[in-house]
Every structure is written in C-alpha cells, then in structure tokens.
PDB file of C-alpha atoms (C1' of nucleotides) in Angstrom:
ATOM      1  CA  UNK X   1      29.356  -6.291 -29.586  1.00  0.00           C
ATOM      2  CA  UNK X   2      30.068  -9.912 -30.059  1.00  0.00           C
ATOM      3  CA  UNK X   3      31.600 -11.188 -26.873  1.00  0.00           C
ATOM      4  CA  UNK X   4      30.091  -8.861 -24.332  1.00  0.00           C
ATOM      5  CA  UNK X   5      27.692 -11.503 -23.085  1.00  0.00           C
ATOM      6  CA  UNK X   6      29.460 -14.504 -21.690  1.00  0.00           C
ATOM      7  CA  UNK X   7      25.974 -15.383 -20.517  1.00  0.00           C
ATOM      8  CA  UNK X   8      25.726 -13.870 -17.090  1.00  0.00           C
ATOM      9  CA  UNK X   9      21.986 -13.316 -17.140  1.00  0.00           C
ATOM     10  CA  UNK X  10      21.664 -10.587 -14.583  1.00  0.00           C
ATOM     11  CA  UNK X  11      23.906 -11.224 -11.683  1.00  0.00           C
ATOM     12  CA  UNK X  12      26.131 -13.947 -10.486  1.00  0.00           C
ATOM     13  CA  UNK X  13      25.577 -13.598  -6.776  1.00  0.00           C
ATOM     14  CA  UNK X  14      27.885 -11.048  -5.264  1.00  0.00           C
ATOM     15  CA  UNK X  15      27.095  -7.347  -5.399  1.00  0.00           C
ATOM     16  CA  UNK X  16      30.378  -6.748  -7.158  1.00  0.00           C
ATOM     17  CA  UNK X  17      29.769  -9.169  -9.988  1.00  0.00           C
ATOM     18  CA  UNK X  18      26.452  -7.577 -10.767  1.00  0.00           C
ATOM     19  CA  UNK X  19      26.322  -4.983 -13.538  1.00  0.00           C
ATOM     20  CA  UNK X  20      22.829  -3.875 -12.558  1.00  0.00           C
ATOM     21  CA  UNK X  21      24.015  -3.096  -9.097  1.00  0.00           C
ATOM     22  CA  UNK X  22      26.829  -1.064 -10.557  1.00  0.00           C
ATOM     23  CA  UNK X  23      24.344   1.080 -12.410  1.00  0.00           C
ATOM     24  CA  UNK X  24      22.107   1.410  -9.419  1.00  0.00           C
ATOM     25  CA  UNK X  25      25.063   2.402  -7.319  1.00  0.00           C
ATOM     26  CA  UNK X  26      25.655   5.344  -9.644  1.00  0.00           C
ATOM     27  CA  UNK X  27      22.129   6.185 -10.610  1.00  0.00           C
ATOM     28  CA  UNK X  28      20.027   4.750  -7.836  1.00  0.00           C
ATOM     29  CA  UNK X  29      20.554   7.754  -5.625  1.00  0.00           C
ATOM     30  CA  UNK X  30      17.994  10.393  -4.977  1.00  0.00           C
ATOM     31  CA  UNK X  31      18.689  12.829  -7.795  1.00  0.00           C
ATOM     32  CA  UNK X  32      20.668  11.297 -10.662  1.00  0.00           C
ATOM     33  CA  UNK X  33      17.681   9.996 -12.559  1.00  0.00           C
ATOM     34  CA  UNK X  34      15.858  13.275 -12.282  1.00  0.00           C
ATOM     35  CA  UNK X  35      18.853  15.119 -13.677  1.00  0.00           C
ATOM     36  CA  UNK X  36      19.437  12.610 -16.438  1.00  0.00           C
ATOM     37  CA  UNK X  37      15.838  12.862 -17.475  1.00  0.00           C
ATOM     38  CA  UNK X  38      15.878  16.642 -17.412  1.00  0.00           C
ATOM     39  CA  UNK X  39      18.993  16.693 -19.547  1.00  0.00           C
ATOM     40  CA  UNK X  40      17.494  14.071 -21.793  1.00  0.00           C
ATOM     41  CA  UNK X  41      14.986  16.666 -22.846  1.00  0.00           C
ATOM     42  CA  UNK X  42      17.465  19.424 -23.436  1.00  0.00           C
ATOM     43  CA  UNK X  43      20.624  21.083 -22.227  1.00  0.00           C
ATOM     44  CA  UNK X  44      20.243  23.004 -19.004  1.00  0.00           C
ATOM     45  CA  UNK X  45      22.240  25.431 -16.965  1.00  0.00           C
ATOM     46  CA  UNK X  46      23.032  24.959 -13.341  1.00  0.00           C
ATOM     47  CA  UNK X  47      20.450  27.430 -12.141  1.00  0.00           C
ATOM     48  CA  UNK X  48      17.769  25.967 -14.384  1.00  0.00           C
ATOM     49  CA  UNK X  49      18.328  22.561 -12.895  1.00  0.00           C
ATOM     50  CA  UNK X  50      18.346  24.026  -9.452  1.00  0.00           C
ATOM     51  CA  UNK X  51      15.037  25.734 -10.001  1.00  0.00           C
ATOM     52  CA  UNK X  52      13.374  22.992 -11.958  1.00  0.00           C
ATOM     53  CA  UNK X  53      14.318  19.980  -9.921  1.00  0.00           C
ATOM     54  CA  UNK X  54      12.630  21.465  -6.892  1.00  0.00           C
ATOM     55  CA  UNK X  55      13.800  20.170  -3.594  1.00  0.00           C
ATOM     56  CA  UNK X  56      17.409  19.610  -4.500  1.00  0.00           C
ATOM     57  CA  UNK X  57      20.032  21.547  -2.610  1.00  0.00           C
ATOM     58  CA  UNK X  58      22.962  23.239  -4.278  1.00  0.00           C
ATOM     59  CA  UNK X  59      25.185  20.804  -2.563  1.00  0.00           C
ATOM     60  CA  UNK X  60      23.438  17.738  -3.926  1.00  0.00           C
ATOM     61  CA  UNK X  61      23.015  19.234  -7.360  1.00  0.00           C
ATOM     62  CA  UNK X  62      26.717  19.956  -7.526  1.00  0.00           C
ATOM     63  CA  UNK X  63      27.732  16.594  -6.139  1.00  0.00           C
ATOM     64  CA  UNK X  64      25.383  14.670  -8.382  1.00  0.00           C
ATOM     65  CA  UNK X  65      26.401  16.576 -11.475  1.00  0.00           C
ATOM     66  CA  UNK X  66      30.030  15.997 -10.687  1.00  0.00           C
ATOM     67  CA  UNK X  67      29.467  12.291 -10.326  1.00  0.00           C
ATOM     68  CA  UNK X  68      27.555  12.152 -13.601  1.00  0.00           C
ATOM     69  CA  UNK X  69      30.248  14.114 -15.400  1.00  0.00           C
ATOM     70  CA  UNK X  70      32.881  11.877 -13.907  1.00  0.00           C
ATOM     71  CA  UNK X  71      31.091   8.805 -15.190  1.00  0.00           C
ATOM     72  CA  UNK X  72      30.829  10.285 -18.661  1.00  0.00           C
ATOM     73  CA  UNK X  73      27.055  10.460 -18.628  1.00  0.00           C
ATOM     74  CA  UNK X  74      26.863  14.229 -18.574  1.00  0.00           C
ATOM     75  CA  UNK X  75      29.024  16.894 -20.147  1.00  0.00           C
ATOM     76  CA  UNK X  76      29.840  20.200 -18.557  1.00  0.00           C
ATOM     77  CA  UNK X  77      30.491  23.280 -20.667  1.00  0.00           C
ATOM     78  CA  UNK X  78      31.619  26.450 -18.968  1.00  0.00           C
ATOM     79  CA  UNK X  79      31.266  29.620 -21.007  1.00  0.00           C
ATOM     80  CA  UNK X  80      33.689  32.322 -19.947  1.00  0.00           C
ATOM     81  CA  UNK X  81      31.121  35.080 -20.044  1.00  0.00           C
ATOM     82  CA  UNK X  82      30.721  37.914 -17.598  1.00  0.00           C
ATOM     83  CA  UNK X  83      27.937  36.341 -15.666  1.00  0.00           C
ATOM     84  CA  UNK X  84      29.351  32.839 -15.702  1.00  0.00           C
ATOM     85  CA  UNK X  85      27.313  30.307 -17.597  1.00  0.00           C
ATOM     86  CA  UNK X  86      27.652  26.573 -17.359  1.00  0.00           C
ATOM     87  CA  UNK X  87      25.661  24.184 -19.495  1.00  0.00           C
ATOM     88  CA  UNK X  88      25.057  20.585 -18.691  1.00  0.00           C
ATOM     89  CA  UNK X  89      24.011  18.094 -21.309  1.00  0.00           C
ATOM     90  CA  UNK X  90      23.702  14.372 -21.727  1.00  0.00           C
ATOM     91  CA  UNK X  91      26.575  12.703 -23.480  1.00  0.00           C
ATOM     92  CA  UNK X  92      25.908  10.002 -26.051  1.00  0.00           C
ATOM     93  CA  UNK X  93      26.495   7.501 -23.313  1.00  0.00           C
ATOM     94  CA  UNK X  94      23.997   9.299 -21.136  1.00  0.00           C
ATOM     95  CA  UNK X  95      21.439   9.168 -23.903  1.00  0.00           C
ATOM     96  CA  UNK X  96      21.772   5.421 -24.243  1.00  0.00           C
ATOM     97  CA  UNK X  97      21.010   5.132 -20.550  1.00  0.00           C
ATOM     98  CA  UNK X  98      17.773   6.957 -21.135  1.00  0.00           C
ATOM     99  CA  UNK X  99      16.304   3.933 -22.879  1.00  0.00           C
ATOM    100  CA  UNK X 100      16.497   1.369 -20.085  1.00  0.00           C
ATOM    101  CA  UNK X 101      15.380   4.070 -17.712  1.00  0.00           C
ATOM    102  CA  UNK X 102      12.355   4.552 -19.896  1.00  0.00           C
ATOM    103  CA  UNK X 103      11.664   0.850 -19.687  1.00  0.00           C
ATOM    104  CA  UNK X 104      11.780   1.107 -15.933  1.00  0.00           C
ATOM    105  CA  UNK X 105       9.522   4.103 -16.107  1.00  0.00           C
ATOM    106  CA  UNK X 106       6.961   2.234 -18.144  1.00  0.00           C
ATOM    107  CA  UNK X 107       6.976  -0.548 -15.639  1.00  0.00           C
ATOM    108  CA  UNK X 108       6.610   1.921 -12.806  1.00  0.00           C
ATOM    109  CA  UNK X 109       3.754   3.727 -14.458  1.00  0.00           C
ATOM    110  CA  UNK X 110       1.968   0.500 -15.188  1.00  0.00           C
ATOM    111  CA  UNK X 111       2.416  -1.056 -11.795  1.00  0.00           C
ATOM    112  CA  UNK X 112       2.679   1.708  -9.253  1.00  0.00           C
ATOM    113  CA  UNK X 113      -0.886   1.111  -8.235  1.00  0.00           C
ATOM    114  CA  UNK X 114      -0.321  -2.605  -7.935  1.00  0.00           C
ATOM    115  CA  UNK X 115       2.430  -1.856  -5.472  1.00  0.00           C
ATOM    116  CA  UNK X 116       0.328   0.653  -3.649  1.00  0.00           C
ATOM    117  CA  UNK X 117      -2.453  -1.880  -3.420  1.00  0.00           C
ATOM    118  CA  UNK X 118      -0.169  -4.684  -2.306  1.00  0.00           C
ATOM    119  CA  UNK X 119       1.309  -2.490   0.358  1.00  0.00           C
ATOM    120  CA  UNK X 120      -2.007  -1.339   1.705  1.00  0.00           C
ATOM    121  CA  UNK X 121      -3.316  -4.856   1.668  1.00  0.00           C
ATOM    122  CA  UNK X 122      -0.261  -6.089   3.483  1.00  0.00           C
ATOM    123  CA  UNK X 123      -0.342  -3.276   6.003  1.00  0.00           C
ATOM    124  CA  UNK X 124      -4.003  -3.819   6.634  1.00  0.00           C
ATOM    125  CA  UNK X 125      -3.381  -7.531   7.126  1.00  0.00           C
ATOM    126  CA  UNK X 126      -1.342  -7.445  10.314  1.00  0.00           C
ATOM    127  CA  UNK X 127      -1.671  -3.788  11.109  1.00  0.00           C
ATOM    128  CA  UNK X 128      -1.850  -2.334  14.591  1.00  0.00           C
ATOM    129  CA  UNK X 129      -5.361  -3.224  15.653  1.00  0.00           C
ATOM    130  CA  UNK X 130      -7.118  -0.146  17.145  1.00  0.00           C
ATOM    131  CA  UNK X 131      -8.588  -2.121  20.056  1.00  0.00           C
ATOM    132  CA  UNK X 132      -5.555  -4.110  21.010  1.00  0.00           C
ATOM    133  CA  UNK X 133      -3.965  -7.338  19.696  1.00  0.00           C
TER     134      UNK X 133
ATOM    135  CA  UNK A   1      -4.999  -0.080 -18.214  1.00  0.00           C
ATOM    136  CA  UNK A   2      -6.121   2.374 -20.771  1.00  0.00           C
ATOM    137  CA  UNK A   3      -5.510   5.775 -19.306  1.00  0.00           C
ATOM    138  CA  UNK A   4      -2.352   5.065 -17.406  1.00  0.00           C
ATOM    139  CA  UNK A   5      -0.248   7.237 -19.713  1.00  0.00           C
ATOM    140  CA  UNK A   6      -1.346  10.829 -19.668  1.00  0.00           C
ATOM    141  CA  UNK A   7       1.961  11.411 -21.400  1.00  0.00           C
ATOM    142  CA  UNK A   8       4.382  12.005 -18.611  1.00  0.00           C
ATOM    143  CA  UNK A   9       7.493  10.878 -20.492  1.00  0.00           C
ATOM    144  CA  UNK A  10       9.694  10.020 -17.558  1.00  0.00           C
ATOM    145  CA  UNK A  11       9.374  12.579 -14.876  1.00  0.00           C
ATOM    146  CA  UNK A  12       7.679  15.847 -14.423  1.00  0.00           C
ATOM    147  CA  UNK A  13      10.216  17.548 -12.194  1.00  0.00           C
ATOM    148  CA  UNK A  14       9.630  16.723  -8.576  1.00  0.00           C
ATOM    149  CA  UNK A  15      10.879  13.492  -7.032  1.00  0.00           C
ATOM    150  CA  UNK A  16       7.347  12.641  -6.008  1.00  0.00           C
ATOM    151  CA  UNK A  17       5.838  12.931  -9.464  1.00  0.00           C
ATOM    152  CA  UNK A  18       8.406  10.581 -10.885  1.00  0.00           C
ATOM    153  CA  UNK A  19       7.461   6.922 -11.243  1.00  0.00           C
ATOM    154  CA  UNK A  20      11.039   5.911 -11.943  1.00  0.00           C
ATOM    155  CA  UNK A  21      12.109   7.398  -8.678  1.00  0.00           C
ATOM    156  CA  UNK A  22       9.387   5.453  -6.946  1.00  0.00           C
ATOM    157  CA  UNK A  23      10.812   2.234  -8.289  1.00  0.00           C
ATOM    158  CA  UNK A  24      14.333   3.206  -7.441  1.00  0.00           C
ATOM    159  CA  UNK A  25      13.244   4.099  -3.960  1.00  0.00           C
ATOM    160  CA  UNK A  26      12.035   0.543  -3.477  1.00  0.00           C
ATOM    161  CA  UNK A  27      14.539  -1.346  -5.536  1.00  0.00           C
ATOM    162  CA  UNK A  28      17.514   0.989  -5.777  1.00  0.00           C
ATOM    163  CA  UNK A  29      18.866  -0.105  -2.441  1.00  0.00           C
ATOM    164  CA  UNK A  30      21.791  -2.369  -1.976  1.00  0.00           C
ATOM    165  CA  UNK A  31      20.161  -5.764  -1.975  1.00  0.00           C
ATOM    166  CA  UNK A  32      16.705  -5.773  -3.548  1.00  0.00           C
ATOM    167  CA  UNK A  33      17.867  -6.314  -7.086  1.00  0.00           C
ATOM    168  CA  UNK A  34      20.129  -9.141  -6.084  1.00  0.00           C
ATOM    169  CA  UNK A  35      17.279 -10.868  -4.321  1.00  0.00           C
ATOM    170  CA  UNK A  36      14.818 -10.265  -7.121  1.00  0.00           C
ATOM    171  CA  UNK A  37      17.241 -11.695  -9.611  1.00  0.00           C
ATOM    172  CA  UNK A  38      17.966 -14.699  -7.461  1.00  0.00           C
ATOM    173  CA  UNK A  39      14.271 -15.376  -7.058  1.00  0.00           C
ATOM    174  CA  UNK A  40      13.788 -14.752 -10.755  1.00  0.00           C
ATOM    175  CA  UNK A  41      15.746 -17.917 -11.349  1.00  0.00           C
ATOM    176  CA  UNK A  42      13.929 -20.029  -8.837  1.00  0.00           C
ATOM    177  CA  UNK A  43      12.312 -20.146  -5.461  1.00  0.00           C
ATOM    178  CA  UNK A  44      14.724 -19.995  -2.580  1.00  0.00           C
ATOM    179  CA  UNK A  45      14.673 -20.460   1.136  1.00  0.00           C
ATOM    180  CA  UNK A  46      15.895 -17.937   3.604  1.00  0.00           C
ATOM    181  CA  UNK A  47      19.131 -19.730   4.312  1.00  0.00           C
ATOM    182  CA  UNK A  48      19.836 -20.265   0.640  1.00  0.00           C
ATOM    183  CA  UNK A  49      19.542 -16.575   0.002  1.00  0.00           C
ATOM    184  CA  UNK A  50      21.676 -15.850   3.004  1.00  0.00           C
ATOM    185  CA  UNK A  51      24.407 -18.148   1.789  1.00  0.00           C
ATOM    186  CA  UNK A  52      24.191 -17.287  -1.848  1.00  0.00           C
ATOM    187  CA  UNK A  53      23.950 -13.530  -1.719  1.00  0.00           C
ATOM    188  CA  UNK A  54      27.249 -13.394   0.114  1.00  0.00           C
ATOM    189  CA  UNK A  55      27.836 -10.304   2.110  1.00  0.00           C
ATOM    190  CA  UNK A  56      24.282  -9.679   3.196  1.00  0.00           C
ATOM    191  CA  UNK A  57      23.530  -9.739   6.881  1.00  0.00           C
ATOM    192  CA  UNK A  58      20.558 -11.527   8.348  1.00  0.00           C
ATOM    193  CA  UNK A  59      19.170  -8.192   9.302  1.00  0.00           C
ATOM    194  CA  UNK A  60      19.319  -6.757   5.807  1.00  0.00           C
ATOM    195  CA  UNK A  61      18.080  -9.955   4.221  1.00  0.00           C
ATOM    196  CA  UNK A  62      15.092  -9.972   6.515  1.00  0.00           C
ATOM    197  CA  UNK A  63      14.365  -6.286   6.084  1.00  0.00           C
ATOM    198  CA  UNK A  64      14.727  -6.384   2.328  1.00  0.00           C
ATOM    199  CA  UNK A  65      12.581  -9.477   1.982  1.00  0.00           C
ATOM    200  CA  UNK A  66       9.914  -7.910   4.141  1.00  0.00           C
ATOM    201  CA  UNK A  67       9.866  -4.802   2.000  1.00  0.00           C
ATOM    202  CA  UNK A  68       9.640  -6.854  -1.176  1.00  0.00           C
ATOM    203  CA  UNK A  69       6.836  -8.948   0.245  1.00  0.00           C
ATOM    204  CA  UNK A  70       5.056  -5.842   1.378  1.00  0.00           C
ATOM    205  CA  UNK A  71       5.248  -4.378  -2.099  1.00  0.00           C
ATOM    206  CA  UNK A  72       3.856  -7.532  -3.612  1.00  0.00           C
ATOM    207  CA  UNK A  73       6.996  -8.353  -5.544  1.00  0.00           C
ATOM    208  CA  UNK A  74       7.898 -11.415  -3.533  1.00  0.00           C
ATOM    209  CA  UNK A  75       5.779 -14.055  -1.859  1.00  0.00           C
ATOM    210  CA  UNK A  76       6.612 -15.726   1.402  1.00  0.00           C
ATOM    211  CA  UNK A  77       5.525 -19.278   2.118  1.00  0.00           C
ATOM    212  CA  UNK A  78       6.130 -20.702   5.559  1.00  0.00           C
ATOM    213  CA  UNK A  79       5.910 -24.468   5.842  1.00  0.00           C
ATOM    214  CA  UNK A  80       5.028 -25.617   9.326  1.00  0.00           C
ATOM    215  CA  UNK A  81       7.560 -28.386   9.390  1.00  0.00           C
ATOM    216  CA  UNK A  82       9.779 -29.380  12.260  1.00  0.00           C
ATOM    217  CA  UNK A  83      12.807 -27.589  11.063  1.00  0.00           C
ATOM    218  CA  UNK A  84      10.992 -24.489   9.896  1.00  0.00           C
ATOM    219  CA  UNK A  85      11.134 -23.856   6.188  1.00  0.00           C
ATOM    220  CA  UNK A  86      10.250 -20.639   4.468  1.00  0.00           C
ATOM    221  CA  UNK A  87      10.268 -20.233   0.727  1.00  0.00           C
ATOM    222  CA  UNK A  88      10.509 -16.968  -1.084  1.00  0.00           C
ATOM    223  CA  UNK A  89       9.463 -16.586  -4.683  1.00  0.00           C
ATOM    224  CA  UNK A  90       8.782 -13.855  -7.145  1.00  0.00           C
ATOM    225  CA  UNK A  91       5.165 -12.966  -7.612  1.00  0.00           C
ATOM    226  CA  UNK A  92       3.801 -12.314 -11.086  1.00  0.00           C
ATOM    227  CA  UNK A  93       4.337  -8.650 -10.437  1.00  0.00           C
ATOM    228  CA  UNK A  94       7.893  -9.352  -9.428  1.00  0.00           C
ATOM    229  CA  UNK A  95       8.448 -11.262 -12.637  1.00  0.00           C
ATOM    230  CA  UNK A  96       7.296  -8.352 -14.740  1.00  0.00           C
ATOM    231  CA  UNK A  97       9.871  -6.195 -12.983  1.00  0.00           C
ATOM    232  CA  UNK A  98      12.527  -8.594 -14.111  1.00  0.00           C
ATOM    233  CA  UNK A  99      12.230  -7.372 -17.684  1.00  0.00           C
ATOM    234  CA  UNK A 100      13.095  -3.711 -17.228  1.00  0.00           C
ATOM    235  CA  UNK A 101      15.818  -4.798 -14.854  1.00  0.00           C
ATOM    236  CA  UNK A 102      17.180  -6.960 -17.612  1.00  0.00           C
ATOM    237  CA  UNK A 103      17.176  -3.953 -19.907  1.00  0.00           C
ATOM    238  CA  UNK A 104      19.167  -2.061 -17.313  1.00  0.00           C
ATOM    239  CA  UNK A 105      21.462  -5.017 -17.013  1.00  0.00           C
ATOM    240  CA  UNK A 106      22.118  -5.102 -20.716  1.00  0.00           C
ATOM    241  CA  UNK A 107      22.960  -1.440 -20.660  1.00  0.00           C
ATOM    242  CA  UNK A 108      25.252  -1.961 -17.721  1.00  0.00           C
ATOM    243  CA  UNK A 109      27.000  -4.884 -19.310  1.00  0.00           C
ATOM    244  CA  UNK A 110      27.476  -2.996 -22.531  1.00  0.00           C
ATOM    245  CA  UNK A 111      28.682   0.241 -21.007  1.00  0.00           C
ATOM    246  CA  UNK A 112      30.350  -0.578 -17.742  1.00  0.00           C
ATOM    247  CA  UNK A 113      33.728  -0.185 -19.354  1.00  0.00           C
ATOM    248  CA  UNK A 114      32.744   3.123 -20.913  1.00  0.00           C
ATOM    249  CA  UNK A 115      31.987   4.380 -17.456  1.00  0.00           C
ATOM    250  CA  UNK A 116      35.153   2.948 -16.054  1.00  0.00           C
ATOM    251  CA  UNK A 117      37.103   4.603 -18.829  1.00  0.00           C
ATOM    252  CA  UNK A 118      35.343   7.933 -18.427  1.00  0.00           C
ATOM    253  CA  UNK A 119      35.976   7.894 -14.731  1.00  0.00           C
ATOM    254  CA  UNK A 120      39.640   7.061 -15.047  1.00  0.00           C
ATOM    255  CA  UNK A 121      40.064   9.669 -17.739  1.00  0.00           C
ATOM    256  CA  UNK A 122      38.343  12.246 -15.605  1.00  0.00           C
ATOM    257  CA  UNK A 123      40.276  11.333 -12.500  1.00  0.00           C
ATOM    258  CA  UNK A 124      43.538  11.467 -14.404  1.00  0.00           C
ATOM    259  CA  UNK A 125      42.600  14.871 -15.782  1.00  0.00           C
ATOM    260  CA  UNK A 126      42.669  16.902 -12.600  1.00  0.00           C
ATOM    261  CA  UNK A 127      44.040  14.329 -10.273  1.00  0.00           C
ATOM    262  CA  UNK A 128      46.152  15.068  -7.214  1.00  0.00           C
ATOM    263  CA  UNK A 129      49.533  16.022  -8.719  1.00  0.00           C
ATOM    264  CA  UNK A 130      52.320  14.043  -6.981  1.00  0.00           C
ATOM    265  CA  UNK A 131      54.662  17.055  -6.766  1.00  0.00           C
ATOM    266  CA  UNK A 132      52.157  19.617  -5.573  1.00  0.00           C
ATOM    267  CA  UNK A 133      49.623  21.817  -7.335  1.00  0.00           C
TER     268      UNK A 133
ATOM    269  C1'  DC B   1      25.729  32.880 -11.696  1.00  0.00           C
ATOM    270  C1'  DA B   2      27.820  28.876 -10.294  1.00  0.00           C
ATOM    271  C1'  DG B   3      29.645  27.018  -7.161  1.00  0.00           C
ATOM    272  C1'  DC B   4      32.566  25.604  -2.457  1.00  0.00           C
ATOM    273  C1'  DA B   5      32.990  24.937   2.683  1.00  0.00           C
ATOM    274  C1'  DT B   6      31.081  23.785   7.007  1.00  0.00           C
ATOM    275  C1'  DC B   7      28.025  21.948  10.340  1.00  0.00           C
ATOM    276  C1'  DC B   8      24.538  18.811  11.532  1.00  0.00           C
ATOM    277  C1'  DA B   9      20.441  15.421  11.328  1.00  0.00           C
ATOM    278  C1'  DT B  10      18.816  11.134   9.638  1.00  0.00           C
ATOM    279  C1'  DG B  11      18.663   6.484   8.657  1.00  0.00           C
ATOM    280  C1'  DG B  12      20.882   2.675   6.003  1.00  0.00           C
ATOM    281  C1'  DA B  13      23.465  -0.972   7.063  1.00  0.00           C
ATOM    282  C1'  DG B  14      26.985  -4.068   9.638  1.00  0.00           C
ATOM    283  C1'  DA B  15      28.159  -6.894  13.890  1.00  0.00           C
ATOM    284  C1'  DT B  16      26.698  -9.426  17.506  1.00  0.00           C
ATOM    285  C1'  DA B  17      23.825 -11.966  20.550  1.00  0.00           C
ATOM    286  C1'  DC B  18      19.426 -14.093  21.508  1.00  0.00           C
ATOM    287  C1'  DT B  19      14.708 -16.778  20.423  1.00  0.00           C
ATOM    288  C1'  DG B  20      10.388 -19.666  18.667  1.00  0.00           C
TER     289       DG B  20
ATOM    290  C1'  DC K   1      16.116 -22.911  10.474  1.00  0.00           C
ATOM    291  C1'  DA K   2      14.443 -18.496  10.319  1.00  0.00           C
ATOM    292  C1'  DG K   3      14.323 -15.003  12.169  1.00  0.00           C
ATOM    293  C1'  DT K   4      14.440 -10.664  16.355  1.00  0.00           C
ATOM    294  C1'  DA K   5      16.726  -7.240  19.160  1.00  0.00           C
ATOM    295  C1'  DT K   6      20.400  -3.842  20.110  1.00  0.00           C
ATOM    296  C1'  DC K   7      24.150  -1.152  19.471  1.00  0.00           C
ATOM    297  C1'  DT K   8      26.890   1.374  16.635  1.00  0.00           C
ATOM    298  C1'  DC K   9      29.088   3.539  12.552  1.00  0.00           C
ATOM    299  C1'  DC K  10      29.151   6.197   8.655  1.00  0.00           C
ATOM    300  C1'  DA K  11      27.401   7.865   4.166  1.00  0.00           C
ATOM    301  C1'  DT K  12      23.686  10.605   2.376  1.00  0.00           C
ATOM    302  C1'  DG K  13      21.792  14.651   2.244  1.00  0.00           C
ATOM    303  C1'  DG K  14      19.794  19.242   4.076  1.00  0.00           C
ATOM    304  C1'  DA K  15      20.738  24.228   5.682  1.00  0.00           C
ATOM    305  C1'  DT K  16      23.487  28.034   5.791  1.00  0.00           C
ATOM    306  C1'  DG K  17      27.053  31.269   4.683  1.00  0.00           C
ATOM    307  C1'  DC K  18      30.908  32.689   1.684  1.00  0.00           C
ATOM    308  C1'  DT K  19      33.503  33.294  -3.011  1.00  0.00           C
ATOM    309  C1'  DG K  20      35.508  33.852  -8.020  1.00  0.00           C
TER     310       DG K  20
END
DNA sequence: CAGCATCCATGGAGATACTG
DNA sequence: CAGTATCTCCATGGATGCTG
C-alpha cells in the first residue's frame, strides 16, 4: 500500500474512472448489502438467508449470491450430504468491506431523520395545494 | 443525538429496517455519487455539471439534482440574471455524507483489483469451454 | 434443500425535441 | 442557460413451477 493513491480524491469525472461507483454498481443493488451484513455476523445457509432476509425471492437470492461469490466477497461451500447443504460466508475481502459499510450505516442512522425532514419540508413547500394552484 | 443508536449494528433483516439500504436507495443510483463528489469540490452550475459528468443526460441530471435537493443534500440557487444561472452546492448535510463516501472510496481503490482478480479467476474456473462441455 | 428456468411487470435511464 | 416533455428500451426484480 504505497502507490495505490495517485491522488484521485473520489472520482475524476466519468462513471468509469470512479472507484466508488464501481462499488455501488456491485453492492448498490437491492439485496447485496443485506446479505453481506447477514454474513458479516455469521455463516448462513441458503435457506437461512432466504427466510431471514424476508422479501427476497429465490431468484434474487441466488443471483445476488452468485455475483458476490464471483466478486470474491462471499464464499460458497457445498457439503455433499444427503439433504444438500450449502454455506455462505464472507471472505476476508468481504469482511473489509463491512467497515466502510458501517461508516455509511452510522451516517444513515445519524441523518435519516434529517433527510426525512428535508424531504417533508421540500414536499410541503411546493406541494399540490388542496384548493388549487 | 443521544438515543439514536439502540444498537442496531447494521441491519435488522428487512430492507426497510436497514439505514444503509435507505442511503443506498437514495445515493446508490448511477449518478448521485458523481454529483455529490463534484459538488464536494466546489459549487457548480447546471451546465458545468452537464459537461463535466460526461455521459449524463439532461433528464437524469435534472432528476438526480431534484432528488438530492429534495433530500437536503444539495442546495439550488437560481440567480435571476439575463442568461439564467443556477448554482448547485452541497449542503452541510451533504458534506457530512462525503466522509463515509470517502471511506467507501478508499476501500474501492484498495480492493478494486482484488475484485477484478476474483472475478476473472471465477469466470475462468467454469467458463464456456471453447470445444464444448 | 438448494437451486434453475420461464414468464411478466415495473421503472430507470437514454435520445430527442421543445420552452421560459 | 436551464430546464420540460415524450417516447422508447432494457435491466431489475417478482411469481411460479420444476429438478438433482
């Protein structure tokens, strides 16, 4: 870790140059973060994730897991037992991602109400007036 | 800001309970981060953003800016001059978001090659065999 | 149990043309 | 200059049924 930063603060200007965007492209979808966080706590089987995540379809769970495995963030371990058993766990790489996500989470927890407030304020500002414009 | 953390580490389990997901829902889209980062450096006018972001359509620029303004992350200042001039800037709230985004950026910069490598490795593993399966 | 395959609805996002 | 208005396309994602 000596040359990694050629001083490109956050982004240059194009979506492709931007590392943050790369992460968000992989993890900014609807389910990845949930899964990563779940696996950050402990290893889980497919069915556990399916039950716990609540709202996710088999399709999306499978697709998302595959993507995460492909990117080396999650490991997949299939046990050749009679009722098949597959465990998913965070890789070391996946664990390192947990930290910046936690930072984001702290921000979100601290400011979610600010956003809510701003939005309501803004909506109230030029909202549809009940008795006409 | 004293009771904000009832100890919900990152997510409970549902997408709705999860603050991180809330942020990603607002900022995980294709352009928000780019804009936030641009504005993190300095105030910019509409046309500057449109030129600089490169690839963004007027439609998406407008929509994204509106959403950011609505959420209180960006401020919009219209100067009533002859050629209209509108400046966009980060609000204080927007600036605080810059920090966790920077954390994400550092992670991305550090590990983008790990992901690339993992993906290539994985793709090579059970890739389409040239001479049939 | 742990998926895969298929169909289908939604809306995110680009291209283009027009306006205050 | 700083947007709006339409049209359209396609990726995301849900529901359902089948399989090793």
